[in-house]
Short mmCIF file of C-alpha atoms in Angstrom, two decimals:
data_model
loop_
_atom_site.label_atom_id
_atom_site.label_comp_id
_atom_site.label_asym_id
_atom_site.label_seq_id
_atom_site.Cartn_x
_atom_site.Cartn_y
_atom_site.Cartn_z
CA UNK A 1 -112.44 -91.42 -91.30
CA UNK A 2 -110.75 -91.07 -87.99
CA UNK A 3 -109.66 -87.50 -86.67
CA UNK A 4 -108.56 -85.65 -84.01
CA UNK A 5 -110.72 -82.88 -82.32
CA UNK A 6 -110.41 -80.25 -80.05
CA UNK A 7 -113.67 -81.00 -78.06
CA UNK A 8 -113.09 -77.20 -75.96
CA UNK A 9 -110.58 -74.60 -75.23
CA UNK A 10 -107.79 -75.95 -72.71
CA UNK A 11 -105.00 -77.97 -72.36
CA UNK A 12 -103.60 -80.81 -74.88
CA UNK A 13 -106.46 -83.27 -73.04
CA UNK A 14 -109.44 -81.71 -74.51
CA UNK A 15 -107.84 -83.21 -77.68
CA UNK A 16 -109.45 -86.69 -78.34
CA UNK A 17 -110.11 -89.31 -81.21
CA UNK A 18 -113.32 -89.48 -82.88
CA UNK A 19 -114.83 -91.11 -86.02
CA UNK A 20 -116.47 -89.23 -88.53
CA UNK A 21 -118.13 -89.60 -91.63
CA UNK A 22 -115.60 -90.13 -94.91
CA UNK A 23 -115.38 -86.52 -96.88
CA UNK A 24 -115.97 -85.88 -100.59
CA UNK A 25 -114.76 -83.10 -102.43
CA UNK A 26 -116.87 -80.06 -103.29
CA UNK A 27 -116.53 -78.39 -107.13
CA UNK A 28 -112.76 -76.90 -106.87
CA UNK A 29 -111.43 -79.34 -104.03
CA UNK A 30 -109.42 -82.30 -103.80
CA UNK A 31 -109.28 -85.42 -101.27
CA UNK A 32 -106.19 -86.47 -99.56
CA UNK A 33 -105.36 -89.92 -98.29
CA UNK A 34 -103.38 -88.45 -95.50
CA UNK A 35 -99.56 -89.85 -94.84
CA UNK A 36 -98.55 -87.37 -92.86
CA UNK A 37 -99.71 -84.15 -90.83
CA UNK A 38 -97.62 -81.04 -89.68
CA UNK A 39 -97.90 -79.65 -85.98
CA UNK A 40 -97.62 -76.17 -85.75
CA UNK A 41 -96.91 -73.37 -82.39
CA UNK A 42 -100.06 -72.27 -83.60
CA UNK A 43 -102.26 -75.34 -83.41
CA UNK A 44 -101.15 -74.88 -79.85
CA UNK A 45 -102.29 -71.55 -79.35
CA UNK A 46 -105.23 -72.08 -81.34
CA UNK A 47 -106.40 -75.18 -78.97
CA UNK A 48 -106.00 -72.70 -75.69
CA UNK A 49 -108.04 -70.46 -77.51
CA UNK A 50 -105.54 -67.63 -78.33
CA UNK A 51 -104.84 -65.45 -81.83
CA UNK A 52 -108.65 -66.54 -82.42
CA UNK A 53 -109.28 -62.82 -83.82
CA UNK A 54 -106.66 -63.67 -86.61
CA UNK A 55 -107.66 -67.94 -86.86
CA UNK A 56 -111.40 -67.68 -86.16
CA UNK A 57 -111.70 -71.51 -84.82
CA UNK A 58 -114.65 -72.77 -82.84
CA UNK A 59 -114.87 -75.94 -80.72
CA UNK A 60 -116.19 -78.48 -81.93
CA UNK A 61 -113.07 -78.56 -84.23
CA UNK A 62 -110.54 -80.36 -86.33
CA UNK A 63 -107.01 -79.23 -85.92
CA UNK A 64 -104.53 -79.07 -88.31
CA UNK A 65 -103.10 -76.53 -91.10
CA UNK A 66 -101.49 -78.98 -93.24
CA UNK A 67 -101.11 -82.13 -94.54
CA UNK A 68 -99.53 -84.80 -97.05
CA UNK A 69 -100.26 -87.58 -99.04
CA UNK A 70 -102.12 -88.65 -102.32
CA UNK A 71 -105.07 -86.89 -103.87
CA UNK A 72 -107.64 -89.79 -104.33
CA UNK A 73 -110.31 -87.98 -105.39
CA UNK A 74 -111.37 -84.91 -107.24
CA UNK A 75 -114.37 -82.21 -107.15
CA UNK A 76 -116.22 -80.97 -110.23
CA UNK A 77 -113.50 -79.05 -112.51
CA UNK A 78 -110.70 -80.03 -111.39
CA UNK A 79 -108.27 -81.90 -113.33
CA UNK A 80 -108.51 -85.52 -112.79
CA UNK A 81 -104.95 -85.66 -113.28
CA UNK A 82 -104.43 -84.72 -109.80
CA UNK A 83 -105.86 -88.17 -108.97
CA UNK A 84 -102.76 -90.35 -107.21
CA UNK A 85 -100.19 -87.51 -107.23
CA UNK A 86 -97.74 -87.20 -104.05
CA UNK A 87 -99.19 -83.72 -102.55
CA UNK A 88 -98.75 -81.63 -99.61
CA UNK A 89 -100.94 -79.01 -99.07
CA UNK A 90 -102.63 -76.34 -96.56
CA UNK A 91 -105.56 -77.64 -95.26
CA UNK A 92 -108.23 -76.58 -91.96
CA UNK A 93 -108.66 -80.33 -91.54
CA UNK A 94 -105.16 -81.73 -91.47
CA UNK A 95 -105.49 -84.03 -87.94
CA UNK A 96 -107.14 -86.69 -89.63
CA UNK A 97 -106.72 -89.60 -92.27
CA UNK A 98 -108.50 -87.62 -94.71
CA UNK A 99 -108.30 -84.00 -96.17
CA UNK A 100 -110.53 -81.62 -98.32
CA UNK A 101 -108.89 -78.62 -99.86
CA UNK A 102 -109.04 -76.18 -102.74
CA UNK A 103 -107.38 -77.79 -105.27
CA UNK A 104 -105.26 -73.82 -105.42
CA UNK A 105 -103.77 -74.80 -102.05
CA UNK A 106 -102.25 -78.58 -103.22
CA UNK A 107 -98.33 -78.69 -104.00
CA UNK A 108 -96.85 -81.62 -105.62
CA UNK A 109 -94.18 -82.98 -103.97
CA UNK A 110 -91.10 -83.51 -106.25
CA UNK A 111 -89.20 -86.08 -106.76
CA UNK A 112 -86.38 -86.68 -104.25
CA UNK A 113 -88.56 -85.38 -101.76
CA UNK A 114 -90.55 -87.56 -99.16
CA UNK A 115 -94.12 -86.54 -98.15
CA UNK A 116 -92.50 -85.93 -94.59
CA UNK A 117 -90.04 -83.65 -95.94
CA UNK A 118 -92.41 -82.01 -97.73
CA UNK A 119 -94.45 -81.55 -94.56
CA UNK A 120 -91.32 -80.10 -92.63
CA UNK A 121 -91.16 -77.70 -95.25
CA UNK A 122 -94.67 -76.53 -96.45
CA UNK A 123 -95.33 -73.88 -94.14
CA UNK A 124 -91.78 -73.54 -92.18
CA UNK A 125 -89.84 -73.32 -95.06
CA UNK A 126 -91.61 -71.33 -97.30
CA UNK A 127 -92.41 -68.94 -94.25
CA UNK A 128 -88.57 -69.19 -93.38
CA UNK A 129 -87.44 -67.76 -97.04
CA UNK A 130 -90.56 -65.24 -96.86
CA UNK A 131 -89.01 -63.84 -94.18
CA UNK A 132 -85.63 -63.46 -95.27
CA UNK A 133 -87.59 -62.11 -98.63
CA UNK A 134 -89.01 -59.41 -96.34
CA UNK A 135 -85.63 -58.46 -94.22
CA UNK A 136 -82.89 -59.00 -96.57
CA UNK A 137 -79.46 -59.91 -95.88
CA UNK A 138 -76.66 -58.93 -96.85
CA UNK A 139 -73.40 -61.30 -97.16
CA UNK A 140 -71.32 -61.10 -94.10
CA UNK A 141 -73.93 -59.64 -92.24
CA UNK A 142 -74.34 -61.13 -88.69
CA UNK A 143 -77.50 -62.13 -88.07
CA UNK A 144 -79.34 -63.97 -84.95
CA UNK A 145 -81.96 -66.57 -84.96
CA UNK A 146 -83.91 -67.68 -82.12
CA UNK A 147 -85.24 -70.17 -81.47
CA UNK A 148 -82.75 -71.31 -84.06
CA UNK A 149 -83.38 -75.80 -83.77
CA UNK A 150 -87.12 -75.34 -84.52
CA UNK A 151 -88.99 -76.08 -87.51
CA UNK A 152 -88.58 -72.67 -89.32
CA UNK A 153 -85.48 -71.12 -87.54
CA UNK A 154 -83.56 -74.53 -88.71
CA UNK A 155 -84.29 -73.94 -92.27
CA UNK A 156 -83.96 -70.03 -91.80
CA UNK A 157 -80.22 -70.93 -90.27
CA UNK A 158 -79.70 -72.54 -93.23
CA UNK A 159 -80.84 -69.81 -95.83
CA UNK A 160 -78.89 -67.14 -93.71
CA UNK A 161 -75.82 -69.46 -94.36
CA UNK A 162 -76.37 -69.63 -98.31
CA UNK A 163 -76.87 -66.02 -98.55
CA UNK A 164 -72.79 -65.70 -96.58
CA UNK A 165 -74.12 -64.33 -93.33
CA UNK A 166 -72.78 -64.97 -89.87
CA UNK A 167 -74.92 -66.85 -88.20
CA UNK A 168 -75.55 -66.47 -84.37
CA UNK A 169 -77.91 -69.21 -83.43
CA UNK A 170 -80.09 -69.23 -79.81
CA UNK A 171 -81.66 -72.50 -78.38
CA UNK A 172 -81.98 -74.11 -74.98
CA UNK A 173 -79.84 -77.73 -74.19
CA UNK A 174 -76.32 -79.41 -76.12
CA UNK A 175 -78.61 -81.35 -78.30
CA UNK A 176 -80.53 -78.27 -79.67
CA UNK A 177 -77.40 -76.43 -79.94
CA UNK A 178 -75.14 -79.35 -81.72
CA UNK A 179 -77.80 -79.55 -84.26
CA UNK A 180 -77.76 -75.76 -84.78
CA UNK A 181 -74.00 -76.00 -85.14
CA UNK A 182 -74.61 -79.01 -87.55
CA UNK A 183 -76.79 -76.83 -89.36
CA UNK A 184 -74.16 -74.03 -90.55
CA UNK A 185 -74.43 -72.10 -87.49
CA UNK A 186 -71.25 -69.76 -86.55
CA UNK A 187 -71.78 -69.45 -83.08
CA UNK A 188 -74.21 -71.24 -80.55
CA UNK A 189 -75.56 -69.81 -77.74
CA UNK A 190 -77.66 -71.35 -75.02
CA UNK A 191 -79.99 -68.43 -73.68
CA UNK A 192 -80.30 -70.61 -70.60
CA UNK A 193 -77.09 -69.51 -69.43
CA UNK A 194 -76.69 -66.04 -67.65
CA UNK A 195 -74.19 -64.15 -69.95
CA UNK A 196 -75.97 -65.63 -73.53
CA UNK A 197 -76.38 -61.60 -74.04
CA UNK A 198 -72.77 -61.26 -74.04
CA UNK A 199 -72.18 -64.32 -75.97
CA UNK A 200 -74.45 -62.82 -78.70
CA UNK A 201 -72.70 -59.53 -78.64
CA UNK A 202 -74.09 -56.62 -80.82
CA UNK A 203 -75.84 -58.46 -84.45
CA UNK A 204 -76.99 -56.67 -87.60
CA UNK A 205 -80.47 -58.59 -87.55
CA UNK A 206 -82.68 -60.32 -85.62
CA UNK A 207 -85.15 -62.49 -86.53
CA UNK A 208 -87.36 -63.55 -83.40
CA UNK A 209 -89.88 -66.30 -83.01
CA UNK A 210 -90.14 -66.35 -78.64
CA UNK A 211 -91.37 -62.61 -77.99
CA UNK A 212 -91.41 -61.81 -74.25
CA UNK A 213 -88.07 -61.13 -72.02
CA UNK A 214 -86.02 -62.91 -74.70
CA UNK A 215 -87.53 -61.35 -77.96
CA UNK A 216 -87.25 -57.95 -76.07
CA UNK A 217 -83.17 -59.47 -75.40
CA UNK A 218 -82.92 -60.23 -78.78
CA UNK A 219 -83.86 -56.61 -79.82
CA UNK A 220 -81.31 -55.12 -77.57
CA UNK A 221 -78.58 -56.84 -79.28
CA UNK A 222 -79.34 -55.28 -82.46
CA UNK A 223 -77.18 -52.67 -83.56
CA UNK A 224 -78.67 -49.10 -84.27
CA UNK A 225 -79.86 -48.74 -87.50
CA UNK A 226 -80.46 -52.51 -87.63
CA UNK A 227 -83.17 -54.71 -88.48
CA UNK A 228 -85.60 -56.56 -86.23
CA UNK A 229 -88.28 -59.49 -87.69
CA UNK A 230 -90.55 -61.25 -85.08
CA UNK A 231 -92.32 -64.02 -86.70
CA UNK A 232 -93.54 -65.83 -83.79
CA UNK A 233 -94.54 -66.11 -79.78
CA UNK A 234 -93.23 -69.21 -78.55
CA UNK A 235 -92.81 -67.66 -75.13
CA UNK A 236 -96.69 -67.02 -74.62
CA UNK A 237 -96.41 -63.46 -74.64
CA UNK A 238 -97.53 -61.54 -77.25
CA UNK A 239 -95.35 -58.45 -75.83
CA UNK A 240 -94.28 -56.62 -78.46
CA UNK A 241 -90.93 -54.29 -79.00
CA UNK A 242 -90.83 -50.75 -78.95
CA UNK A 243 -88.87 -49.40 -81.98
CA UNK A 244 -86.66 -47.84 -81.23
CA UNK A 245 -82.12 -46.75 -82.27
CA UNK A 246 -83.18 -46.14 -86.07
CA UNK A 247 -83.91 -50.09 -85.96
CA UNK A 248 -86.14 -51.27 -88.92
CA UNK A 249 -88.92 -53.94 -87.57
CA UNK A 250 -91.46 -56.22 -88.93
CA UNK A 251 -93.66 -57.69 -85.94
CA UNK A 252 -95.62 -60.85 -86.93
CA UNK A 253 -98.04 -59.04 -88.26
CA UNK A 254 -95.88 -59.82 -91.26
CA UNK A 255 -96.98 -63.26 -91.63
CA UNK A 256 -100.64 -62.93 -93.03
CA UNK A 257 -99.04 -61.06 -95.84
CA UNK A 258 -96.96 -63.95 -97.23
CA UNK A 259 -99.95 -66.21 -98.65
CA UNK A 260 -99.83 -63.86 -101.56
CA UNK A 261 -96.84 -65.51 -103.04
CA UNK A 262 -96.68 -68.90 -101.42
CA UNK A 263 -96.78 -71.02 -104.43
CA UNK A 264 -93.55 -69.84 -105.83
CA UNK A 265 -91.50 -69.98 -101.97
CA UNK A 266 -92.85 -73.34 -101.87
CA UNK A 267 -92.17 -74.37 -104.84
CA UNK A 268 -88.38 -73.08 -103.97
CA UNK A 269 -88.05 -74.48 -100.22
CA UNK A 270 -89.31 -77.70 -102.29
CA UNK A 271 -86.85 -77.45 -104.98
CA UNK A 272 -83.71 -76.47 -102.41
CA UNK A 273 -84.39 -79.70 -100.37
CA UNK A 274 -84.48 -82.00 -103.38
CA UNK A 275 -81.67 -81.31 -104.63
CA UNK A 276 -80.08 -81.55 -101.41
CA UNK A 277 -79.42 -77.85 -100.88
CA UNK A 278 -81.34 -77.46 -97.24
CA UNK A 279 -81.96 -80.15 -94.96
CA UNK A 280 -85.60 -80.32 -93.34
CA UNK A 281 -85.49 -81.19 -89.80
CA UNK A 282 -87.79 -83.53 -88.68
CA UNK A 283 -87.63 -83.91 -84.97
CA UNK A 284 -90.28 -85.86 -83.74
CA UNK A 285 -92.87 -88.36 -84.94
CA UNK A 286 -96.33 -88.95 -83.37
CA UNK A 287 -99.33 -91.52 -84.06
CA UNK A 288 -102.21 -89.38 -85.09
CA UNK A 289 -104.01 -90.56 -81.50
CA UNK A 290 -101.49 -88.94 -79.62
CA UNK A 291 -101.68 -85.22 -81.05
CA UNK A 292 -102.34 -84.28 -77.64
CA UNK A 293 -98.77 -85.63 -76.21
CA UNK A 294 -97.42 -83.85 -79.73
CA UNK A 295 -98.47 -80.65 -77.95
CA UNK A 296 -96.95 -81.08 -74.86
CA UNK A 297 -93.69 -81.67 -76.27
CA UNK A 298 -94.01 -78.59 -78.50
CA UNK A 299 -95.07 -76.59 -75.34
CA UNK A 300 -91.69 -78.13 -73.45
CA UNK A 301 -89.90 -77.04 -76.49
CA UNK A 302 -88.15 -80.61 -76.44
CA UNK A 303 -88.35 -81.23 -80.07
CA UNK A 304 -86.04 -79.93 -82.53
CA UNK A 305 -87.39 -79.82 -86.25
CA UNK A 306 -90.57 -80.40 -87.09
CA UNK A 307 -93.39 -82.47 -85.12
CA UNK A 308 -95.68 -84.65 -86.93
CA UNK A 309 -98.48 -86.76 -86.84
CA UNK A 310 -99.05 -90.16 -88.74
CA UNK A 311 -102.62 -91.80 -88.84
#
């Protein structure tokens, strides 16, 4: 098979292309003819060698968290039923063209539902409704998302909007924004601009995915006796908020509880999108040689959506 590996610690170059020997699936795992990989924020941090006390990766290393495409073979007991299915599933191998993975961590894709979609929605998705799960909202609540064009604060605009709240949405640039707005958003704010503070005004919630200076922002604009979520350090900082007002918070901590219950949020996000309820964003596609240009436009935050690869 052909992969992707991080060869050391570092920048997007120590990502490079390598051929490796074709997998087969232990007892309890599946293989995946891969049709599509996800890029996450946190293959990025991962590859510079950060949050490795959480994600204990090593270099020499495959990339990847999750991929899609058709199960092509199976391990001892598993159901060969699963052979030629549309899956997507969470994977520690997903950079490649092929996959092994527990067959408990494979999610058939429904019908109506691409293996891209599926991929823009595996982990965002089912991490945006977790979330939502965890801070509730109520209807006309207004709520802010930032950054609200990427692959989870896109779908999370879009939940907030089913569930009646008033949706502030932050990004960076017209196109981000007009797709925000396009998304249900009630007000757009670029947080480039001076005054976005002001723009924002005061918000019942908060859900934050950049930490630093404008997660700290974000915080402020919370009412007292609000509710604050990080979920997320696209900024690079890992500064944290001091509670603080009577505010409820969840830092992003939060996230390593929400495996628990994935099947059934993914099996929702899934749902939602097939019948045409949400709208996965897919921003940007990459050829699987060129993961390491797939980072750098994640790190420039110029993709909306969801990035992926395609061997």
């Amino acid at each position: 098979m052909r992969a992707i590996e991080a060869a050391e610690h570092g920048g997007p170059e120590v990502l490079r292309t390598v051929e490796a020997p074709d997998l087969v699936p232990d007892a309890g795992h599946v293989l995946i003819d891969v049709a599509v990989a996800g890029v996450q924020s946190l293959d990025t941090y991962l590859r510079r060698g950060l949050w490795t006390d959480f994600f204990p990766v090593k270099p020499p290393y495959i990339p990847g968290m999750e991929a899609a495409g058709v199960v092509t073979a199976v391990g001892e007991g598993v159901d060969p039923g699963w052979v030629g299915r549309n899956v997507a599933a969470s994977v520690q191998n997903g950079y490649a063209t092929q996959a092994v993975t527990e067959v408990g961590k494979i999610h058939p894709v429904p019908d109506g539902l691409g293996p891209r979609e599926a991929m823009a929605l595996l982990h965002d998705g089912s991490t945006a409704y977790a979330l939502l799960e965890e801070t509730p909202v109520k209807e006309g609540e207004s709520v802010l998302v930032q950054p609200a064009a990427g692959g989870l604060g896109s779908v999370l605009v879009q939940l907030l909007k089913a569930a009646g709240a008033r949706v502030v949405g932050v990004a960076r640039g017209d196109t981000k924004l007009a797709l925000v707005k396009e998304l249900g958003a009630d007000v757009v704010v670029d947080y480039s601009s001076a005054d976005w503070l002001s723009q924002v005004g005061t918000v019942d919630v908060a859900f934050d995915g950049v930490s630093g200076p404008l997660g700290q922002a974000a915080f402020s604009a919370v009412r007292d006796g609000g509710r604050y979520s990080n979920y997320g350090n696209a900024s690079g900082s890992a500064e944290s908020v001091s509670p603080g007002r009577g505010i409820t918070t969840r830092g992003i901590e939060q996230l390593s509880t929400f495996h628990a219950d994935g099947r059934r949020r993914i099996e929702r996000v899934f749902e939602l999108a097939a019948t045409g309820k949400i709208r996965p964003v897919i921003g940007r596609t990459f050829p699987l040689d060129q993961a390491a240009e797939a980072h750098r436009a994640i790190e420039a935050r110029e993709v909306l959506g969801k990035t992926l690869l395609i061997p």
